[in-house]
mmCIF file of N, CA and C in Angstrom:
data_model
loop_
_atom_site.group_PDB
_atom_site.id
_atom_site.type_symbol
_atom_site.label_atom_id
_atom_site.label_comp_id
_atom_site.label_asym_id
_atom_site.label_seq_id
_atom_site.Cartn_x
_atom_site.Cartn_y
_atom_site.Cartn_z
ATOM 1 N N UNK A 1 10.780 88.444 27.614
ATOM 2 C CA UNK A 1 10.979 89.814 27.177
ATOM 3 C C UNK A 1 10.046 90.158 26.025
ATOM 4 N N UNK A 2 9.922 89.244 25.067
ATOM 5 C CA UNK A 2 9.061 89.485 23.915
ATOM 6 C C UNK A 2 7.609 89.628 24.352
ATOM 7 N N UNK A 3 7.201 88.847 25.354
ATOM 8 C CA UNK A 3 5.830 88.938 25.849
ATOM 9 C C UNK A 3 5.555 90.332 26.432
ATOM 10 N N UNK A 4 6.550 90.908 27.152
ATOM 11 C CA UNK A 4 6.386 92.248 27.729
ATOM 12 C C UNK A 4 6.236 93.302 26.637
ATOM 13 N N UNK A 5 7.022 93.208 25.585
ATOM 14 C CA UNK A 5 6.968 94.177 24.486
ATOM 15 C C UNK A 5 5.614 94.099 23.794
ATOM 16 N N UNK A 6 5.148 92.882 23.523
ATOM 17 C CA UNK A 6 3.849 92.698 22.875
ATOM 18 C C UNK A 6 2.740 93.217 23.775
ATOM 19 N N UNK A 7 2.818 92.900 25.068
ATOM 20 C CA UNK A 7 1.809 93.363 26.014
ATOM 21 C C UNK A 7 1.825 94.884 26.112
ATOM 22 N N UNK A 8 3.002 95.494 26.148
ATOM 23 C CA UNK A 8 3.106 96.952 26.209
ATOM 24 C C UNK A 8 2.544 97.596 24.950
ATOM 25 N N UNK A 9 2.836 97.014 23.811
ATOM 26 C CA UNK A 9 2.331 97.538 22.549
ATOM 27 C C UNK A 9 0.810 97.448 22.509
ATOM 28 N N UNK A 10 0.256 96.369 23.030
ATOM 29 C CA UNK A 10 -1.194 96.198 23.049
ATOM 30 C C UNK A 10 -1.851 97.243 23.955
ATOM 31 N N UNK A 11 -1.223 97.523 25.092
ATOM 32 C CA UNK A 11 -1.756 98.531 26.013
ATOM 33 C C UNK A 11 -1.721 99.911 25.379
ATOM 34 N N UNK A 12 -0.628 100.257 24.742
ATOM 35 C CA UNK A 12 -0.498 101.560 24.071
ATOM 36 C C UNK A 12 -1.537 101.683 22.965
ATOM 37 N N UNK A 13 -1.686 100.630 22.161
ATOM 38 C CA UNK A 13 -2.639 100.658 21.050
ATOM 39 C C UNK A 13 -4.065 100.817 21.564
ATOM 40 N N UNK A 14 -4.416 100.082 22.610
ATOM 41 C CA UNK A 14 -5.781 100.194 23.130
ATOM 42 C C UNK A 14 -6.015 101.556 23.767
ATOM 43 N N UNK A 15 -4.997 102.146 24.370
ATOM 44 C CA UNK A 15 -5.126 103.492 24.932
ATOM 45 C C UNK A 15 -5.354 104.525 23.835
ATOM 46 N N UNK A 16 -4.635 104.364 22.728
ATOM 47 C CA UNK A 16 -4.810 105.298 21.607
ATOM 48 C C UNK A 16 -6.198 105.199 21.013
ATOM 49 N N UNK A 17 -6.699 103.976 20.866
ATOM 50 C CA UNK A 17 -8.043 103.785 20.323
ATOM 51 C C UNK A 17 -9.072 104.377 21.275
ATOM 52 N N UNK A 18 -8.944 104.110 22.564
ATOM 53 C CA UNK A 18 -9.886 104.653 23.543
ATOM 54 C C UNK A 18 -9.841 106.171 23.560
ATOM 55 N N UNK A 19 -8.643 106.725 23.456
ATOM 56 C CA UNK A 19 -8.514 108.183 23.426
ATOM 57 C C UNK A 19 -9.146 108.782 22.198
ATOM 58 N N UNK A 20 -8.990 108.124 21.062
ATOM 59 C CA UNK A 20 -9.588 108.621 19.817
ATOM 60 C C UNK A 20 -11.107 108.592 19.896
ATOM 61 N N UNK A 21 -11.642 107.572 20.555
ATOM 62 C CA UNK A 21 -13.089 107.479 20.681
ATOM 63 C C UNK A 21 -13.646 108.517 21.652
ATOM 64 N N UNK A 22 -12.842 108.970 22.573
ATOM 65 C CA UNK A 22 -13.308 109.915 23.582
ATOM 66 C C UNK A 22 -13.295 111.363 23.098
ATOM 67 N N UNK A 23 -12.689 111.630 21.951
ATOM 68 C CA UNK A 23 -12.626 112.994 21.436
ATOM 69 C C UNK A 23 -14.009 113.412 20.960
ATOM 70 N N UNK A 24 -14.531 114.535 21.454
ATOM 71 C CA UNK A 24 -15.865 114.956 21.034
ATOM 72 C C UNK A 24 -15.862 115.375 19.565
ATOM 73 N N UNK A 25 -16.940 115.066 18.886
ATOM 74 C CA UNK A 25 -17.098 115.440 17.487
ATOM 75 C C UNK A 25 -17.815 116.785 17.437
ATOM 76 N N UNK A 26 -17.261 117.722 16.693
ATOM 77 C CA UNK A 26 -17.872 119.040 16.577
ATOM 78 C C UNK A 26 -19.193 118.939 15.843
ATOM 79 N N UNK A 27 -20.165 119.715 16.296
ATOM 80 C CA UNK A 27 -21.465 119.750 15.638
ATOM 81 C C UNK A 27 -21.322 120.362 14.257
ATOM 82 N N UNK A 28 -21.991 119.791 13.319
ATOM 83 C CA UNK A 28 -21.938 120.320 11.967
ATOM 84 C C UNK A 28 -22.937 121.458 11.832
ATOM 85 N N UNK A 29 -22.507 122.536 11.217
ATOM 86 C CA UNK A 29 -23.399 123.659 10.967
ATOM 87 C C UNK A 29 -24.258 123.327 9.759
ATOM 88 N N UNK A 30 -25.553 123.522 9.914
ATOM 89 C CA UNK A 30 -26.444 123.242 8.796
ATOM 90 C C UNK A 30 -26.778 124.536 8.072
ATOM 91 N N UNK A 31 -27.100 124.399 6.816
ATOM 92 C CA UNK A 31 -27.470 125.545 6.009
ATOM 93 C C UNK A 31 -28.734 125.199 5.240
ATOM 94 N N UNK A 32 -29.750 126.018 5.408
ATOM 95 C CA UNK A 32 -30.974 125.897 4.619
ATOM 96 C C UNK A 32 -31.279 127.283 4.087
ATOM 97 N N UNK A 33 -31.752 127.342 2.886
ATOM 98 C CA UNK A 33 -32.076 128.616 2.238
ATOM 99 C C UNK A 33 -30.867 129.558 2.235
ATOM 100 N N UNK A 34 -29.666 128.987 2.276
ATOM 101 C CA UNK A 34 -28.452 129.790 2.303
ATOM 102 C C UNK A 34 -28.160 130.407 3.659
ATOM 103 N N UNK A 35 -28.905 130.031 4.675
ATOM 104 C CA UNK A 35 -28.795 130.616 6.019
ATOM 105 C C UNK A 35 -28.055 129.656 6.941
ATOM 106 N N UNK A 36 -26.880 130.050 7.394
ATOM 107 C CA UNK A 36 -26.049 129.209 8.244
ATOM 108 C C UNK A 36 -26.487 129.304 9.707
ATOM 109 N N UNK A 37 -26.588 128.161 10.364
ATOM 110 C CA UNK A 37 -26.896 128.084 11.796
ATOM 111 C C UNK A 37 -25.842 128.860 12.580
ATOM 112 N N UNK A 38 -26.176 129.601 13.600
ATOM 113 C CA UNK A 38 -27.462 129.810 14.264
ATOM 114 C C UNK A 38 -28.044 131.200 13.982
ATOM 115 N N UNK A 39 -28.347 131.500 12.792
ATOM 116 C CA UNK A 39 -28.778 132.847 12.418
ATOM 117 C C UNK A 39 -30.258 132.917 12.048
ATOM 118 N N UNK A 40 -30.784 134.122 12.128
ATOM 119 C CA UNK A 40 -32.076 134.453 11.539
ATOM 120 C C UNK A 40 -31.724 135.308 10.329
ATOM 121 N N UNK A 41 -32.035 134.796 9.146
ATOM 122 C CA UNK A 41 -31.623 135.456 7.907
ATOM 123 C C UNK A 41 -32.785 136.207 7.265
ATOM 124 N N UNK A 42 -32.438 137.297 6.621
ATOM 125 C CA UNK A 42 -33.393 138.123 5.893
ATOM 126 C C UNK A 42 -33.083 138.067 4.412
ATOM 127 N N UNK A 43 -34.130 138.142 3.615
ATOM 128 C CA UNK A 43 -34.037 138.122 2.157
ATOM 129 C C UNK A 43 -34.838 139.330 1.677
ATOM 130 N N UNK A 44 -34.137 140.342 1.229
ATOM 131 C CA UNK A 44 -34.757 141.620 0.893
ATOM 132 C C UNK A 44 -35.822 141.492 -0.186
ATOM 133 N N UNK A 45 -35.570 140.697 -1.201
ATOM 134 C CA UNK A 45 -36.517 140.567 -2.315
ATOM 135 C C UNK A 45 -36.912 139.102 -2.512
ATOM 136 N N UNK A 46 -38.020 138.865 -3.208
ATOM 137 C CA UNK A 46 -38.366 137.479 -3.545
ATOM 138 C C UNK A 46 -37.257 136.802 -4.357
ATOM 139 N N UNK A 47 -36.542 137.551 -5.182
ATOM 140 C CA UNK A 47 -35.429 136.995 -5.940
ATOM 141 C C UNK A 47 -34.303 136.516 -5.039
ATOM 142 N N UNK A 48 -34.035 137.259 -3.958
ATOM 143 C CA UNK A 48 -33.021 136.824 -2.980
ATOM 144 C C UNK A 48 -33.440 135.512 -2.329
ATOM 145 N N UNK A 49 -34.736 135.400 -2.008
ATOM 146 C CA UNK A 49 -35.266 134.177 -1.401
ATOM 147 C C UNK A 49 -35.124 133.002 -2.362
ATOM 148 N N UNK A 50 -35.539 133.189 -3.603
ATOM 149 C CA UNK A 50 -35.466 132.132 -4.603
ATOM 150 C C UNK A 50 -34.023 131.686 -4.836
ATOM 151 N N UNK A 51 -33.108 132.646 -4.849
ATOM 152 C CA UNK A 51 -31.688 132.340 -5.053
ATOM 153 C C UNK A 51 -31.018 131.821 -3.784
ATOM 154 N N UNK A 52 -31.754 131.768 -2.677
ATOM 155 C CA UNK A 52 -31.219 131.346 -1.375
ATOM 156 C C UNK A 52 -29.998 132.176 -1.010
ATOM 157 N N UNK A 53 -30.171 133.510 -1.163
ATOM 158 C CA UNK A 53 -29.092 134.468 -0.944
ATOM 159 C C UNK A 53 -29.521 135.485 0.131
ATOM 160 N N UNK A 54 -29.221 135.205 1.406
ATOM 161 C CA UNK A 54 -29.596 136.158 2.464
ATOM 162 C C UNK A 54 -28.906 137.505 2.255
ATOM 163 N N UNK A 55 -29.626 138.572 2.573
ATOM 164 C CA UNK A 55 -29.047 139.913 2.470
ATOM 165 C C UNK A 55 -28.589 140.433 3.829
ATOM 166 N N UNK A 56 -29.032 139.793 4.905
ATOM 167 C CA UNK A 56 -28.617 140.158 6.265
ATOM 168 C C UNK A 56 -28.928 138.989 7.194
ATOM 169 N N UNK A 57 -28.241 138.942 8.343
ATOM 170 C CA UNK A 57 -28.481 137.884 9.331
ATOM 171 C C UNK A 57 -28.203 138.420 10.727
ATOM 172 N N UNK A 58 -29.003 137.950 11.680
ATOM 173 C CA UNK A 58 -28.847 138.317 13.091
ATOM 174 C C UNK A 58 -28.755 137.033 13.892
ATOM 175 N N UNK A 59 -27.984 137.059 15.002
ATOM 176 C CA UNK A 59 -27.855 135.847 15.805
ATOM 177 C C UNK A 59 -27.843 136.089 17.303
ATOM 178 N N UNK A 60 -27.793 137.328 17.752
ATOM 179 C CA UNK A 60 -27.720 137.598 19.189
ATOM 180 C C UNK A 60 -29.094 137.537 19.840
ATOM 181 N N UNK A 61 -29.186 136.780 20.951
ATOM 182 C CA UNK A 61 -30.389 136.772 21.775
ATOM 183 C C UNK A 61 -30.391 138.084 22.554
ATOM 184 N N UNK A 62 -31.489 138.831 22.473
ATOM 185 C CA UNK A 62 -31.584 140.113 23.170
ATOM 186 C C UNK A 62 -32.920 140.228 23.890
ATOM 187 N N UNK A 63 -32.970 141.084 24.880
ATOM 188 C CA UNK A 63 -34.229 141.323 25.589
ATOM 189 C C UNK A 63 -34.964 142.534 25.017
ATOM 190 N N UNK A 64 -34.318 143.239 24.106
ATOM 191 C CA UNK A 64 -34.937 144.408 23.471
ATOM 192 C C UNK A 64 -34.877 144.248 21.956
ATOM 193 N N UNK A 65 -35.609 145.097 21.261
ATOM 194 C CA UNK A 65 -35.636 145.057 19.803
ATOM 195 C C UNK A 65 -34.316 145.546 19.218
ATOM 196 N N UNK A 66 -33.891 144.917 18.138
ATOM 197 C CA UNK A 66 -32.753 145.386 17.346
ATOM 198 C C UNK A 66 -33.334 146.026 16.084
ATOM 199 N N UNK A 67 -32.946 147.248 15.813
ATOM 200 C CA UNK A 67 -33.426 147.937 14.618
ATOM 201 C C UNK A 67 -32.704 147.376 13.395
ATOM 202 N N UNK A 68 -33.471 147.064 12.367
ATOM 203 C CA UNK A 68 -32.902 146.479 11.157
ATOM 204 C C UNK A 68 -32.221 147.531 10.307
ATOM 205 N N UNK A 69 -31.162 147.120 9.631
ATOM 206 C CA UNK A 69 -30.434 147.991 8.721
ATOM 207 C C UNK A 69 -31.019 147.933 7.314
ATOM 208 N N UNK A 70 -30.368 148.602 6.402
ATOM 209 C CA UNK A 70 -30.886 148.719 5.036
ATOM 210 C C UNK A 70 -30.923 147.391 4.285
ATOM 211 N N UNK A 71 -30.160 146.416 4.713
ATOM 212 C CA UNK A 71 -30.153 145.106 4.041
ATOM 213 C C UNK A 71 -31.211 144.152 4.580
ATOM 214 N N UNK A 72 -31.939 144.580 5.616
ATOM 215 C CA UNK A 72 -32.965 143.714 6.198
ATOM 216 C C UNK A 72 -34.310 144.416 6.391
ATOM 217 N N UNK A 73 -34.314 145.718 6.594
ATOM 218 C CA UNK A 73 -35.574 146.453 6.792
ATOM 219 C C UNK A 73 -36.442 146.329 5.536
ATOM 220 N N UNK A 74 -37.683 145.935 5.718
ATOM 221 C CA UNK A 74 -38.598 145.776 4.599
ATOM 222 C C UNK A 74 -38.399 144.497 3.808
ATOM 223 N N UNK A 75 -37.688 143.529 4.389
ATOM 224 C CA UNK A 75 -37.428 142.265 3.688
ATOM 225 C C UNK A 75 -38.719 141.524 3.365
ATOM 226 N N UNK A 76 -38.657 140.765 2.284
ATOM 227 C CA UNK A 76 -39.801 139.969 1.854
ATOM 228 C C UNK A 76 -39.917 138.671 2.662
ATOM 229 N N UNK A 77 -38.769 138.060 2.997
ATOM 230 C CA UNK A 77 -38.755 136.764 3.677
ATOM 231 C C UNK A 77 -37.729 136.748 4.806
ATOM 232 N N UNK A 78 -37.931 135.773 5.718
ATOM 233 C CA UNK A 78 -36.955 135.498 6.772
ATOM 234 C C UNK A 78 -36.922 133.989 6.996
ATOM 235 N N UNK A 79 -35.788 133.515 7.478
ATOM 236 C CA UNK A 79 -35.662 132.111 7.857
ATOM 237 C C UNK A 79 -34.917 132.037 9.181
ATOM 238 N N UNK A 80 -35.471 131.291 10.136
ATOM 239 C CA UNK A 80 -34.862 131.092 11.443
ATOM 240 C C UNK A 80 -34.149 129.742 11.443
ATOM 241 N N UNK A 81 -32.824 129.758 11.340
ATOM 242 C CA UNK A 81 -32.049 128.507 11.304
ATOM 243 C C UNK A 81 -31.751 127.967 12.696
ATOM 244 N N UNK A 82 -32.144 128.681 13.730
ATOM 245 C CA UNK A 82 -31.846 128.255 15.097
ATOM 246 C C UNK A 82 -32.683 127.022 15.453
ATOM 247 N N UNK A 83 -32.134 126.148 16.281
ATOM 248 C CA UNK A 83 -32.818 124.906 16.656
ATOM 249 C C UNK A 83 -33.804 125.071 17.801
ATOM 250 N N UNK A 84 -33.512 125.997 18.718
ATOM 251 C CA UNK A 84 -34.296 126.084 19.947
ATOM 252 C C UNK A 84 -34.835 127.479 20.251
ATOM 253 N N UNK A 85 -34.552 128.460 19.437
ATOM 254 C CA UNK A 85 -34.898 129.845 19.763
ATOM 255 C C UNK A 85 -35.884 130.413 18.743
ATOM 256 N N UNK A 86 -36.836 131.192 19.253
ATOM 257 C CA UNK A 86 -37.790 131.857 18.368
ATOM 258 C C UNK A 86 -37.290 133.255 18.034
ATOM 259 N N UNK A 87 -37.849 133.816 16.976
ATOM 260 C CA UNK A 87 -37.526 135.191 16.580
ATOM 261 C C UNK A 87 -38.831 135.967 16.484
ATOM 262 N N UNK A 88 -38.832 137.170 17.035
ATOM 263 C CA UNK A 88 -39.987 138.059 16.950
ATOM 264 C C UNK A 88 -39.655 139.177 15.974
ATOM 265 N N UNK A 89 -40.626 139.501 15.133
ATOM 266 C CA UNK A 89 -40.464 140.584 14.171
ATOM 267 C C UNK A 89 -41.447 141.685 14.496
ATOM 268 N N UNK A 90 -40.981 142.912 14.405
ATOM 269 C CA UNK A 90 -41.826 144.096 14.613
ATOM 270 C C UNK A 90 -41.982 144.783 13.260
ATOM 271 N N UNK A 91 -43.171 145.277 12.992
ATOM 272 C CA UNK A 91 -43.473 145.937 11.722
ATOM 273 C C UNK A 91 -43.836 147.399 11.967
ATOM 274 N N UNK A 92 -43.648 148.210 10.950
ATOM 275 C CA UNK A 92 -43.896 149.655 11.090
ATOM 276 C C UNK A 92 -45.351 149.965 11.445
ATOM 277 N N UNK A 93 -46.275 149.059 11.169
ATOM 278 C CA UNK A 93 -47.687 149.251 11.516
ATOM 279 C C UNK A 93 -47.989 148.825 12.954
ATOM 280 N N UNK A 94 -46.947 148.433 13.720
ATOM 281 C CA UNK A 94 -47.106 148.038 15.118
ATOM 282 C C UNK A 94 -47.326 146.551 15.325
ATOM 283 N N UNK A 95 -47.536 145.818 14.278
ATOM 284 C CA UNK A 95 -47.776 144.387 14.389
ATOM 285 C C UNK A 95 -46.502 143.662 14.812
ATOM 286 N N UNK A 96 -46.674 142.558 15.550
ATOM 287 C CA UNK A 96 -45.552 141.709 15.958
ATOM 288 C C UNK A 96 -45.884 140.268 15.590
ATOM 289 N N UNK A 97 -44.895 139.571 15.045
ATOM 290 C CA UNK A 97 -45.089 138.191 14.607
ATOM 291 C C UNK A 97 -43.927 137.353 15.130
ATOM 292 N N UNK A 98 -44.238 136.123 15.556
ATOM 293 C CA UNK A 98 -43.224 135.207 16.080
ATOM 294 C C UNK A 98 -42.929 134.121 15.047
ATOM 295 N N UNK A 99 -41.650 133.781 14.911
ATOM 296 C CA UNK A 99 -41.214 132.736 13.992
ATOM 297 C C UNK A 99 -40.565 131.609 14.786
ATOM 298 N N UNK A 100 -41.097 130.416 14.632
ATOM 299 C CA UNK A 100 -40.581 129.235 15.335
ATOM 300 C C UNK A 100 -39.197 128.840 14.806
ATOM 301 N N UNK A 101 -38.464 128.025 15.585
ATOM 302 C CA UNK A 101 -37.154 127.542 15.133
ATOM 303 C C UNK A 101 -37.261 126.756 13.828
ATOM 304 N N UNK A 102 -36.203 126.848 13.025
ATOM 305 C CA UNK A 102 -36.077 126.095 11.778
ATOM 306 C C UNK A 102 -37.284 126.287 10.855
ATOM 307 N N UNK A 103 -37.725 127.545 10.715
ATOM 308 C CA UNK A 103 -38.912 127.843 9.915
ATOM 309 C C UNK A 103 -38.713 129.094 9.068
ATOM 310 N N UNK A 104 -39.353 129.122 7.888
ATOM 311 C CA UNK A 104 -39.349 130.320 7.052
ATOM 312 C C UNK A 104 -40.607 131.154 7.310
ATOM 313 N N UNK A 105 -40.574 132.408 6.872
ATOM 314 C CA UNK A 105 -41.735 133.287 7.027
ATOM 315 C C UNK A 105 -41.771 134.299 5.886
ATOM 316 N N UNK A 106 -42.948 134.455 5.293
ATOM 317 C CA UNK A 106 -43.168 135.484 4.289
ATOM 318 C C UNK A 106 -43.548 136.759 5.040
ATOM 319 N N UNK A 107 -42.595 137.659 5.213
ATOM 320 C CA UNK A 107 -42.778 138.858 6.032
ATOM 321 C C UNK A 107 -43.704 139.888 5.396
ATOM 322 N N UNK A 108 -43.647 140.023 4.080
ATOM 323 C CA UNK A 108 -44.383 141.081 3.388
ATOM 324 C C UNK A 108 -45.887 141.029 3.643
ATOM 325 N N UNK A 109 -46.416 139.866 3.998
ATOM 326 C CA UNK A 109 -47.851 139.752 4.255
ATOM 327 C C UNK A 109 -48.286 140.523 5.507
ATOM 328 N N UNK A 110 -47.333 140.884 6.357
ATOM 329 C CA UNK A 110 -47.657 141.578 7.602
ATOM 330 C C UNK A 110 -47.370 143.074 7.548
ATOM 331 N N UNK A 111 -46.651 143.536 6.551
ATOM 332 C CA UNK A 111 -46.280 144.948 6.452
ATOM 333 C C UNK A 111 -44.787 145.086 6.226
ATOM 334 N N UNK A 112 -44.234 146.195 6.691
ATOM 335 C CA UNK A 112 -42.801 146.472 6.538
ATOM 336 C C UNK A 112 -42.088 146.137 7.837
ATOM 337 N N UNK A 113 -41.254 145.105 7.806
ATOM 338 C CA UNK A 113 -40.521 144.701 9.003
ATOM 339 C C UNK A 113 -39.433 145.731 9.292
ATOM 340 N N UNK A 114 -39.303 146.106 10.583
ATOM 341 C CA UNK A 114 -38.287 147.105 10.940
ATOM 342 C C UNK A 114 -37.431 146.731 12.151
ATOM 343 N N UNK A 115 -37.827 145.675 12.883
ATOM 344 C CA UNK A 115 -37.050 145.282 14.076
ATOM 345 C C UNK A 115 -37.125 143.771 14.276
ATOM 346 N N UNK A 116 -36.147 143.249 15.009
ATOM 347 C CA UNK A 116 -36.104 141.835 15.355
ATOM 348 C C UNK A 116 -35.688 141.692 16.815
ATOM 349 N N UNK A 117 -36.201 140.626 17.432
ATOM 350 C CA UNK A 117 -35.762 140.241 18.778
ATOM 351 C C UNK A 117 -35.698 138.716 18.793
ATOM 352 N N UNK A 118 -34.531 138.173 19.081
ATOM 353 C CA UNK A 118 -34.363 136.729 19.171
ATOM 354 C C UNK A 118 -34.443 136.350 20.634
ATOM 355 N N UNK A 119 -35.295 135.375 20.917
ATOM 356 C CA UNK A 119 -35.536 134.931 22.291
ATOM 357 C C UNK A 119 -35.023 133.505 22.467
ATOM 358 N N UNK A 120 -34.549 133.186 23.665
ATOM 359 C CA UNK A 120 -34.073 131.835 23.959
ATOM 360 C C UNK A 120 -35.230 130.867 24.205
ATOM 361 N N UNK A 121 -36.463 131.351 24.140
ATOM 362 C CA UNK A 121 -37.623 130.485 24.282
ATOM 363 C C UNK A 121 -37.741 129.598 23.042
ATOM 364 N N UNK A 122 -38.175 128.362 23.221
ATOM 365 C CA UNK A 122 -38.309 127.470 22.078
ATOM 366 C C UNK A 122 -39.723 127.496 21.491
ATOM 367 N N UNK A 123 -40.633 128.204 22.135
ATOM 368 C CA UNK A 123 -42.005 128.310 21.636
ATOM 369 C C UNK A 123 -42.451 129.777 21.607
ATOM 370 N N UNK A 124 -43.359 130.035 20.706
ATOM 371 C CA UNK A 124 -43.903 131.396 20.570
ATOM 372 C C UNK A 124 -44.908 131.692 21.675
#
């Protein structure tokens, strides 16, 4: 009888351990420059960039341009925290610039940014 109890306890214990090992671990969200994955963050001023304080963030993949609001239009910097998706920026002068995944960009060098489009493509 004692052998059965010990054997049963061993089976239960090994099942619990196996079950615990099979539980998927949630992916940890990373944050760089104050920008939480999976967002493309905007920093309106150089001071916002230095303080790592995004003023706006976008995360939806779209096939058309999204018009930027007052907290992102004309931003000095952007950071793409996404791992596999690029972001395209449109400027009031008609210029378009692509930002690779996990990369920062000094937007002011191209003009006044006014639109964004996030693509599921991993390359520009």
